[in-house]
Each structure stands twice: as structure tokens, then as C-alpha cells.
Short mmCIF file of C-alpha atoms in Angstrom, two decimals:
data_model
loop_
_atom_site.label_atom_id
_atom_site.label_comp_id
_atom_site.label_asym_id
_atom_site.label_seq_id
_atom_site.Cartn_x
_atom_site.Cartn_y
_atom_site.Cartn_z
CA LYS A 1 78.16 91.95 131.70
CA ILE A 2 76.44 89.27 130.70
CA ASN A 3 73.63 89.52 128.17
CA VAL A 4 70.96 86.33 127.95
CA GLU A 5 67.84 85.67 125.33
CA LEU A 6 65.74 82.44 126.56
CA TYR A 7 63.45 81.27 124.01
CA GLN A 8 60.45 78.94 124.60
CA ASN A 9 61.01 75.81 122.47
CA ASP A 10 57.72 77.12 120.18
CA ASP A 11 59.52 80.44 119.51
CA THR A 12 60.31 80.07 115.63
CA LEU A 13 62.35 83.10 113.76
CA VAL A 14 59.64 85.14 112.26
CA ASP A 15 57.63 85.63 116.60
CA VAL A 16 61.23 86.62 117.13
CA VAL A 17 61.82 88.77 114.06
CA LYS A 18 58.09 90.27 114.86
CA SER A 19 58.50 90.34 118.86
CA LYS A 20 61.61 92.18 117.54
CA LEU A 21 58.97 95.82 116.63
CA VAL A 22 60.34 98.95 117.57
CA SER A 23 56.68 100.62 118.55
CA ASN A 24 57.94 103.79 120.01
CA TYR A 25 59.45 104.63 116.44
CA SER A 26 57.43 107.72 114.52
CA GLY A 27 59.99 107.94 111.03
CA SER A 28 60.45 111.85 111.87
CA ASN A 29 63.69 110.93 113.97
CA GLU A 30 67.23 111.17 111.51
CA SER A 31 69.12 109.70 114.21
CA PHE A 32 66.76 106.14 114.80
CA SER A 33 69.53 103.63 114.50
CA GLY A 34 67.88 100.77 113.42
CA GLY A 35 66.03 97.67 114.48
CA VAL A 36 62.94 96.30 113.28
CA VAL A 37 60.17 98.26 111.99
CA ALA A 38 56.56 97.19 110.22
CA VAL A 39 55.72 98.81 106.77
CA ASN A 40 51.90 99.41 106.23
CA ASN A 41 50.20 98.23 103.00
CA ASP A 42 50.69 101.35 101.15
CA GLY A 43 54.24 101.38 101.71
CA ASP A 44 54.69 103.50 104.45
CA LEU A 45 56.33 102.95 108.18
CA TYR A 46 53.36 101.08 109.84
CA HIS A 47 52.30 102.57 113.36
CA GLU A 48 49.80 100.90 116.11
CA THR A 49 47.99 103.40 116.81
CA ASN A 50 46.91 103.46 113.04
CA SER A 51 44.20 101.95 111.79
CA GLU A 52 46.83 99.90 109.61
CA THR A 53 47.65 97.04 107.94
CA VAL A 54 51.32 95.66 108.25
CA ARG A 55 53.22 94.17 105.19
CA GLU A 56 55.65 93.60 106.44
CA TYR A 57 58.60 93.39 109.11
CA ARG A 58 61.70 95.29 107.83
CA TYR A 59 65.54 95.97 109.89
CA SER A 60 65.80 99.46 109.22
CA GLY A 61 68.58 101.89 110.31
CA PRO A 62 72.59 101.33 110.56
CA SER A 63 73.15 99.39 113.02
CA VAL A 64 70.78 96.81 113.96
CA ASN A 65 71.26 93.23 115.34
CA ASN A 66 69.86 91.04 112.57
CA TYR A 67 72.78 88.24 112.28
CA VAL A 68 72.18 84.62 111.62
CA THR A 69 74.42 81.56 111.28
CA PHE A 70 73.48 79.98 108.24
CA ASN A 71 75.42 76.64 106.79
CA ASP A 72 78.03 77.98 109.12
CA GLU A 73 78.39 81.28 107.61
CA VAL A 74 77.22 84.80 108.64
CA TRP A 75 73.93 85.61 107.43
CA ARG A 76 71.28 88.55 108.26
CA ILE A 77 68.09 89.49 107.68
CA LEU A 78 65.96 91.01 105.56
CA GLY A 79 62.22 91.30 107.29
CA VAL A 80 59.51 89.10 107.73
CA PHE A 81 57.39 88.87 104.23
CA LYS A 82 54.14 86.46 103.24
CA ASP A 83 53.93 84.74 100.14
CA GLU A 84 50.95 84.48 98.27
CA SER A 85 48.99 81.96 100.53
CA GLY A 86 49.04 84.75 103.59
CA ALA A 87 52.29 82.44 105.35
CA GLU A 88 55.33 84.12 106.39
CA HIS A 89 58.90 83.59 105.92
CA VAL A 90 61.75 85.42 106.85
CA LYS A 91 64.11 86.58 104.22
CA ILE A 92 68.06 85.89 105.05
CA VAL A 93 70.90 87.19 103.23
CA ARG A 94 74.70 86.27 102.63
CA ASN A 95 76.39 89.08 104.85
CA GLU A 96 80.25 88.12 102.78
CA ASN A 97 79.51 88.01 98.93
CA LEU A 98 80.72 84.56 97.28
CA SER A 99 83.86 84.77 96.36
CA GLY A 100 86.50 81.74 95.27
CA ILE A 101 83.59 78.96 93.71
CA PHE A 102 82.50 80.22 90.63
CA PRO A 103 83.21 78.29 87.59
CA GLU A 104 84.64 79.36 84.65
CA THR A 105 81.20 78.20 82.41
CA TYR A 106 77.77 75.84 83.90
CA MET A 107 76.32 74.04 80.72
CA VAL A 108 72.41 73.74 81.14
CA SER A 109 71.13 71.73 78.17
CA GLU A 110 72.96 72.70 75.25
CA THR A 111 73.78 76.46 76.31
CA ILE A 112 77.04 77.63 78.49
CA TYR A 113 76.77 79.83 80.38
CA LYS A 114 80.15 82.15 81.87
CA ILE A 115 79.96 82.44 84.78
CA LYS A 116 83.28 83.89 86.67
CA ASP A 117 85.82 86.55 85.57
CA LYS A 118 88.57 85.66 84.51
CA ASN A 119 90.43 88.20 86.13
CA SER A 120 88.62 88.23 89.89
CA GLU A 121 87.64 85.49 91.72
CA ASP A 122 85.47 87.46 93.73
CA ILE A 123 82.90 89.07 90.97
CA ALA A 124 80.21 87.18 88.28
CA TYR A 125 78.88 87.35 85.29
CA TRP A 126 74.12 88.24 85.39
CA ASN A 127 73.75 86.46 82.45
CA TYR A 128 76.80 86.25 80.12
CA ASN A 129 75.19 83.34 77.22
CA GLU A 130 78.29 82.37 75.94
CA THR A 131 76.85 79.73 73.41
CA LEU A 132 74.39 82.12 71.87
CA GLY A 133 76.52 85.42 71.75
CA ASN A 134 76.92 88.23 74.77
CA GLU A 135 74.66 90.06 72.86
CA LYS A 136 71.69 87.28 74.34
CA SER A 137 71.95 87.99 77.37
CA TYR A 138 68.90 89.62 78.42
CA ASN A 139 67.68 90.27 81.86
CA ASP A 140 65.35 87.18 83.04
CA TRP A 141 66.02 86.05 85.50
CA ALA A 142 64.55 82.91 85.48
CA THR A 143 66.44 81.69 82.35
CA ALA A 144 69.75 83.97 83.63
CA GLY A 145 72.95 81.02 83.77
CA LEU A 146 74.06 82.73 86.98
CA GLN A 147 69.73 81.98 88.69
CA TYR A 148 71.07 78.35 87.08
CA TRP A 149 74.02 78.07 88.83
CA LEU A 150 72.71 79.68 92.13
CA ASN A 151 69.97 76.99 91.85
CA ALA A 152 72.22 73.63 90.51
CA GLY A 153 73.44 71.00 92.93
CA ASN A 154 70.58 70.17 95.22
CA GLU A 155 70.94 66.58 95.71
CA LYS A 156 74.64 67.36 96.34
CA GLU A 157 77.47 68.19 98.92
CA THR A 158 80.80 68.32 97.04
CA LYS A 159 81.52 71.56 96.73
CA GLN A 160 82.20 72.05 93.90
CA PRO A 161 81.93 74.83 91.20
CA SER A 162 80.60 72.71 88.60
CA ASP A 163 78.46 71.15 90.59
CA GLY A 164 76.78 74.30 91.43
CA TYR A 165 76.47 76.55 94.75
CA MET A 166 73.53 74.53 96.12
CA SER A 167 76.33 71.90 97.08
CA TYR A 168 78.07 74.43 99.13
CA LEU A 169 75.81 73.87 100.96
CA HIS A 170 75.05 71.64 104.37
CA LYS A 171 71.35 69.76 104.04
CA ASN A 172 70.46 70.67 107.13
CA ALA A 173 70.72 74.38 105.61
CA LYS A 174 68.91 72.95 102.40
CA ASP A 175 66.21 72.02 104.34
CA MET A 176 65.10 75.46 105.53
CA ILE A 177 65.02 77.04 102.53
CA GLU A 178 61.59 78.06 101.46
CA ASN A 179 60.40 77.57 97.45
CA GLU A 180 59.77 81.26 96.77
CA LYS A 181 58.14 83.21 94.04
CA TYR A 182 60.33 86.33 92.81
CA TYR A 183 58.54 89.52 91.28
CA LEU A 184 60.59 90.17 88.65
CA GLY A 185 59.07 94.22 87.27
CA ALA A 186 61.55 96.11 86.24
CA GLY A 187 62.91 99.66 87.27
CA THR A 188 62.71 102.87 85.54
CA ASN A 189 66.53 103.96 84.57
CA ILE A 190 67.30 108.09 82.94
CA TYR A 191 70.62 109.79 82.80
CA ILE A 192 70.37 113.08 83.46
CA ASP A 193 73.98 114.13 83.96
CA ALA A 194 77.06 113.17 85.28
CA SER A 195 75.82 114.20 89.03
CA ASN A 196 72.38 113.03 89.18
CA TYR A 197 71.76 109.74 86.97
CA GLY A 198 71.01 105.82 88.53
CA LEU A 199 67.09 104.21 89.26
CA VAL A 200 64.74 107.31 89.34
CA ASN A 201 62.10 105.25 91.47
CA THR A 202 60.98 106.17 95.19
CA THR A 203 61.67 102.93 97.60
CA LYS A 204 57.53 102.65 97.74
CA GLU A 205 57.53 103.18 93.98
CA ILE A 206 60.36 100.42 93.52
CA TYR A 207 58.58 98.20 95.44
CA GLU A 208 55.33 98.35 93.30
CA ASN A 209 56.89 97.92 89.52
CA GLU A 210 59.21 95.00 90.97
CA ARG A 211 55.54 93.28 91.27
CA LYS A 212 53.55 95.08 88.83
CA VAL A 213 53.32 91.67 86.78
CA ASN A 214 49.53 91.03 86.95
CA GLY A 215 48.85 91.97 83.32
CA CYS A 216 51.13 89.68 82.36
CA ILE A 217 50.34 86.46 80.17
CA GLU A 218 50.90 82.70 80.73
CA ASN A 219 53.97 85.13 82.37
CA LYS A 220 55.65 86.46 80.64
CA GLY A 221 56.02 89.61 78.99
CA SER A 222 53.54 90.84 76.89
CA ALA A 223 54.79 90.97 72.53
CA ASP A 224 53.78 95.08 72.79
CA ASN A 225 56.86 95.30 75.47
CA TYR A 226 59.23 95.30 73.19
CA ASN A 227 61.31 98.71 73.93
CA GLN A 228 61.67 101.21 76.45
CA ILE A 229 58.44 103.53 75.75
CA GLU A 230 55.99 100.66 75.82
CA LEU A 231 57.63 98.76 79.05
CA GLU A 232 56.72 102.16 80.38
CA LYS A 233 53.66 102.36 79.25
CA ASN A 234 52.83 99.69 80.03
CA SER A 235 51.53 99.92 84.73
CA THR A 236 50.08 96.09 84.65
CA CYS A 237 53.24 94.48 83.32
CA ARG A 238 56.50 96.14 83.59
CA VAL A 239 57.96 93.10 82.11
CA TRP A 240 60.12 93.07 78.78
CA ALA A 241 58.23 90.94 75.85
CA ASN A 242 58.02 87.30 76.48
CA HIS A 243 60.73 87.21 79.32
CA TYR A 244 59.26 85.42 82.77
CA SER A 245 57.29 87.89 85.07
CA THR A 246 58.30 86.00 87.93
CA TRP A 247 60.33 82.81 88.96
CA THR A 248 59.60 81.17 91.23
CA GLY A 249 63.71 78.74 93.33
CA LYS A 250 65.13 79.34 96.35
CA ILE A 251 68.21 80.98 95.84
CA GLY A 252 67.84 84.59 95.10
CA LEU A 253 69.39 87.93 94.81
CA LEU A 254 68.22 91.35 96.78
CA TYR A 255 65.26 93.30 95.04
CA ALA A 256 65.88 97.74 94.36
CA SER A 257 63.10 97.73 97.09
CA ASP A 258 64.88 95.69 99.52
CA TYR A 259 68.02 98.21 99.19
CA GLY A 260 65.24 101.24 99.91
CA TYR A 261 63.64 99.68 102.92
CA SER A 262 66.68 98.96 104.91
CA ALA A 263 67.80 102.98 105.40
CA ASN A 264 66.00 105.28 107.71
CA SER A 265 61.95 106.17 106.68
CA ASN A 266 62.57 108.82 106.51
CA TYR A 267 63.92 108.23 102.48
CA TRP A 268 61.70 105.84 101.64
CA ASN A 269 60.02 109.05 99.53
CA ILE A 270 63.32 110.39 97.42
CA ALA A 271 64.68 108.55 94.48
CA LEU A 272 67.32 105.90 95.07
CA ARG A 273 69.84 107.72 92.26
CA LYS A 274 72.98 109.44 92.72
CA GLY A 275 72.69 113.07 93.30
CA SER A 276 69.55 111.88 95.57
CA PHE A 277 70.22 108.51 97.56
CA ASP A 278 73.59 108.62 98.05
CA LEU A 279 73.56 111.52 99.37
CA LYS A 280 70.42 111.30 102.08
CA ALA A 281 69.87 107.86 102.79
CA SER A 282 73.08 105.44 102.03
CA ASN A 283 74.17 106.23 105.96
CA THR A 284 70.71 105.67 107.45
CA THR A 285 71.56 101.69 105.52
CA TRP A 286 72.90 98.54 107.43
CA LEU A 287 73.16 97.13 104.24
CA GLU A 288 75.44 99.62 102.61
CA ASN A 289 78.20 98.70 105.01
CA ASP A 290 79.63 96.53 102.01
CA THR A 291 79.32 98.74 99.24
CA LYS A 292 81.43 101.33 99.61
CA VAL A 293 84.61 98.89 100.46
CA TYR A 294 84.99 97.04 96.94
CA ALA A 295 84.93 98.36 92.97
CA TYR A 296 82.33 96.78 92.32
CA TYR A 297 78.33 96.29 92.32
CA LYS A 298 76.05 94.15 93.90
CA MET A 299 73.92 93.30 91.91
CA LEU A 300 71.11 92.65 92.19
CA ILE A 301 67.47 90.57 90.79
CA THR A 302 65.76 93.82 89.54
CA PRO A 303 65.89 95.01 85.88
CA ASP A 304 65.94 97.55 84.14
CA THR A 305 62.70 99.87 81.64
CA ASN A 306 66.30 101.58 79.62
CA LEU A 307 67.71 98.20 77.98
CA GLU A 308 66.46 94.76 78.28
CA LEU A 309 70.10 93.05 78.66
CA THR A 310 70.14 95.21 82.30
CA ILE A 311 69.69 95.09 85.81
CA PHE A 312 70.51 97.16 88.93
CA GLY A 313 72.91 97.11 91.06
CA ILE A 314 74.34 98.83 93.89
CA ARG A 315 77.65 100.76 93.93
CA ASP A 316 78.27 104.09 96.68
CA GLY A 317 74.76 104.53 98.06
CA TYR A 318 72.83 104.06 95.04
CA LEU A 319 71.14 102.11 92.57
CA ASN A 320 72.24 102.30 89.15
CA ASN A 321 72.10 99.83 86.09
CA ARG A 322 74.53 97.30 85.04
CA ALA A 323 75.02 94.76 81.70
CA THR A 324 74.40 91.44 82.18
CA GLY A 325 76.77 90.00 79.85
CA GLU A 326 80.97 90.36 79.79
CA GLY A 327 82.95 93.72 80.76
CA ASN A 328 80.14 94.14 83.78
CA ALA A 329 80.94 90.55 86.24
CA ASN A 330 79.56 91.90 90.44
CA LEU A 331 78.87 91.21 93.27
CA VAL A 332 77.20 87.85 94.27
CA PHE A 333 74.81 88.04 98.29
CA PRO A 334 72.54 84.88 97.52
CA THR A 335 69.26 84.97 99.12
CA LEU A 336 66.43 82.97 99.96
CA TYR A 337 63.51 83.11 102.08
CA LEU A 338 63.56 80.51 105.38
CA LYS A 339 60.44 78.28 105.71
CA ASN A 340 58.35 79.59 108.89
CA ASN A 341 58.63 76.61 111.13
CA VAL A 342 62.73 77.54 111.69
CA LYS A 343 63.19 78.51 114.86
CA ILE A 344 66.18 80.03 117.31
CA THR A 345 68.59 77.50 119.14
CA GLY A 346 70.46 80.34 120.46
CA GLY A 347 72.71 83.72 120.18
CA ALA A 348 71.18 87.44 120.52
CA GLY A 349 71.25 88.25 116.94
CA GLU A 350 74.45 90.98 117.01
CA GLU A 351 77.55 90.26 115.34
CA ASN A 352 79.52 87.87 117.58
CA ASN A 353 76.69 86.61 119.31
CA PRO A 354 74.44 85.24 115.62
CA TYR A 355 71.38 84.02 116.12
CA THR A 356 71.36 80.30 115.34
CA LEU A 357 68.42 77.84 113.84
CA SER A 358 67.28 74.37 113.80
CA LEU A 359 64.22 72.79 111.42
CA ASP A 360 61.30 71.90 112.98
#
């Protein structure tokens, strides 16, 4: 049996992903194996028969053909997302965690950031500010050591840890990356007991919280947001005091909501915490397939309202907070948006036959 997919010269990756929409999926079938689904403006499953607006298209379910070759590596497609201008971009995440290329430290101006855990080549720190001390390792992605290192080396192709992660990307891969805005609103973490803790927000709620930055002044959290209580009270700026509310760049990490929306839509309305999401939904998401293999958390870009030194990570099917500094090195899965004129030149999106890409 030979499967052949033909693409027109003007078939962009955006067009092909949207064409895969599972139009007959109602959301009520728990045995749904997966595919492209649309999300409406309310954060619920979009139904073509209703009068709704599509917010985005996402790969959802435990088994999806969303594999793509990028930088001669296997990456996976999250879906199609609109930027502020309304232009649509495909978002992808590296299929395997980065390993073996982290430098011990990385310097930005006069500040030294510790990047690699000396005991492992596979894990890194989100933000360990070695110059100012670990107590200054805040959950502000815009000023995080890992962010600086991931986005360094754009003009190089040396594949040297000291030059930054971008130096490991080929020029044709770099040319495909969109400079995109990431939202840095925080999620809520509350510890109840040993069987019930982690992110209390549902997928719909955390998506909204990540983007609750309209009330921030000059792209930073209000000076009033100096502790957990004030941050949770502020419904329009869920960003710690003086931390950046958005960041624009090329290489980021997954949102907490990306994990939630990768699951069967039956579970978009349950908390992403231990004792909830891990027991019901984690087996219905393709993003879970690697988090039970490792003894570490998969780091996310989403900060936590509990402490300004913690972010969220995926582990064992739920989301829990992790300190950004010493003692909390974790797995790194780079994430990026592709330019909307990237086209498919071949492949079927399957694990053994990923889509191949070119830039128009």
C-alpha cells in the first residue's frame, strides 16, 4: 500500500493544516483518536454548523499526524494561530528535548546566566541568574537566561554552545521563523494535599490568563502586583510587578494552554492539576507521549501566581510549578512560529514521512 499526497505550488503549510479539519467531530466521543480541530472565540470546540468564529486550529487527541522536518530534525505542529494583524502562522515544537549542547554559562552584557545542570547534559535552567544570585532568578521570560541563549546566534552557523541555540539552525530554517509575540500572563497554582495540587485553571481559563495583559502599563506588570494576592486580584494584568507582559522573539517554549488544548476537547474544562487532568485527560493528548519517559519536567513559558520565582512544567500528565533556578533544571523543547508563506514540498505528516518545507 502506497499513500501519495499531492500539493499545488501554492499550498502553504497553513492551508494544508486547515484543510485537515475533522469537520464531523462533535467533541462527545471519548475514543476520538485525534486530528485537527478548531477552537472558537469562547475557547470551546468550534462546530461548522453553528454561527461561530474560529480562533485557531489545533492538533488534538492522542494520535495525530503532525510531524514536520525542520532544520533536518523532526518537529511537530501545534496548529494554526493568528497574530495581532490577523495573519495566520503555524506553530511547531521540537519533537525531542535539547540535549548535549547547553553551555555551562551564558553572558548577556555584564550578567552571567547559568544554563546547564552540571550533572546532566539533557536538562537546563529556565533562569538562573548567577551574577545577581539565584534569588534574583525571576519568572520573567523576557529577561530569562534560557530565552537569551535560545535566541542567540542568529547570524552564525557555528554549532557552538557559547554562540547560542540559533547557531545550530541552518540558514534556510532561520529564514522560515516568524518574529512573534508571546504572552506572559500567569496561571494559578494552589497546593491542597499530596494527591491534589498544581495548576488549578482549566485549559480555557489558562489561555485567557496567559493573555490578560491589556491592563499592564508600558508592557510591564503594575507595581501593585507585588505578591500572589494582588496578582490574582488584578484581572487585567496577571503579571508580576515590573516583569514584562509580552515578549517578541523567535524561539520560545510551549504555553500551559498548548498542553491542555492538545487533549480531547471533552477535557478542556477540567483543571490541569494533579488529581484531575492526569487521571482523566493525559492519555488523550499527543503532547503527553514523552513526559512519562523522563524523570524531569518539560518547561513551559507560563509563569505562576504563587511565587515570582516559579513557572509551570509538564510531568506525569499534569502541570505543576517549578522554580526557575538552582536545583530545578528541566527539559527544553524549543517552540516557534513559521512564516505564513512556508510551503509543503512533500511528505504526509506521518512519523516516518514528515512534511518537508520550503520558503516561498
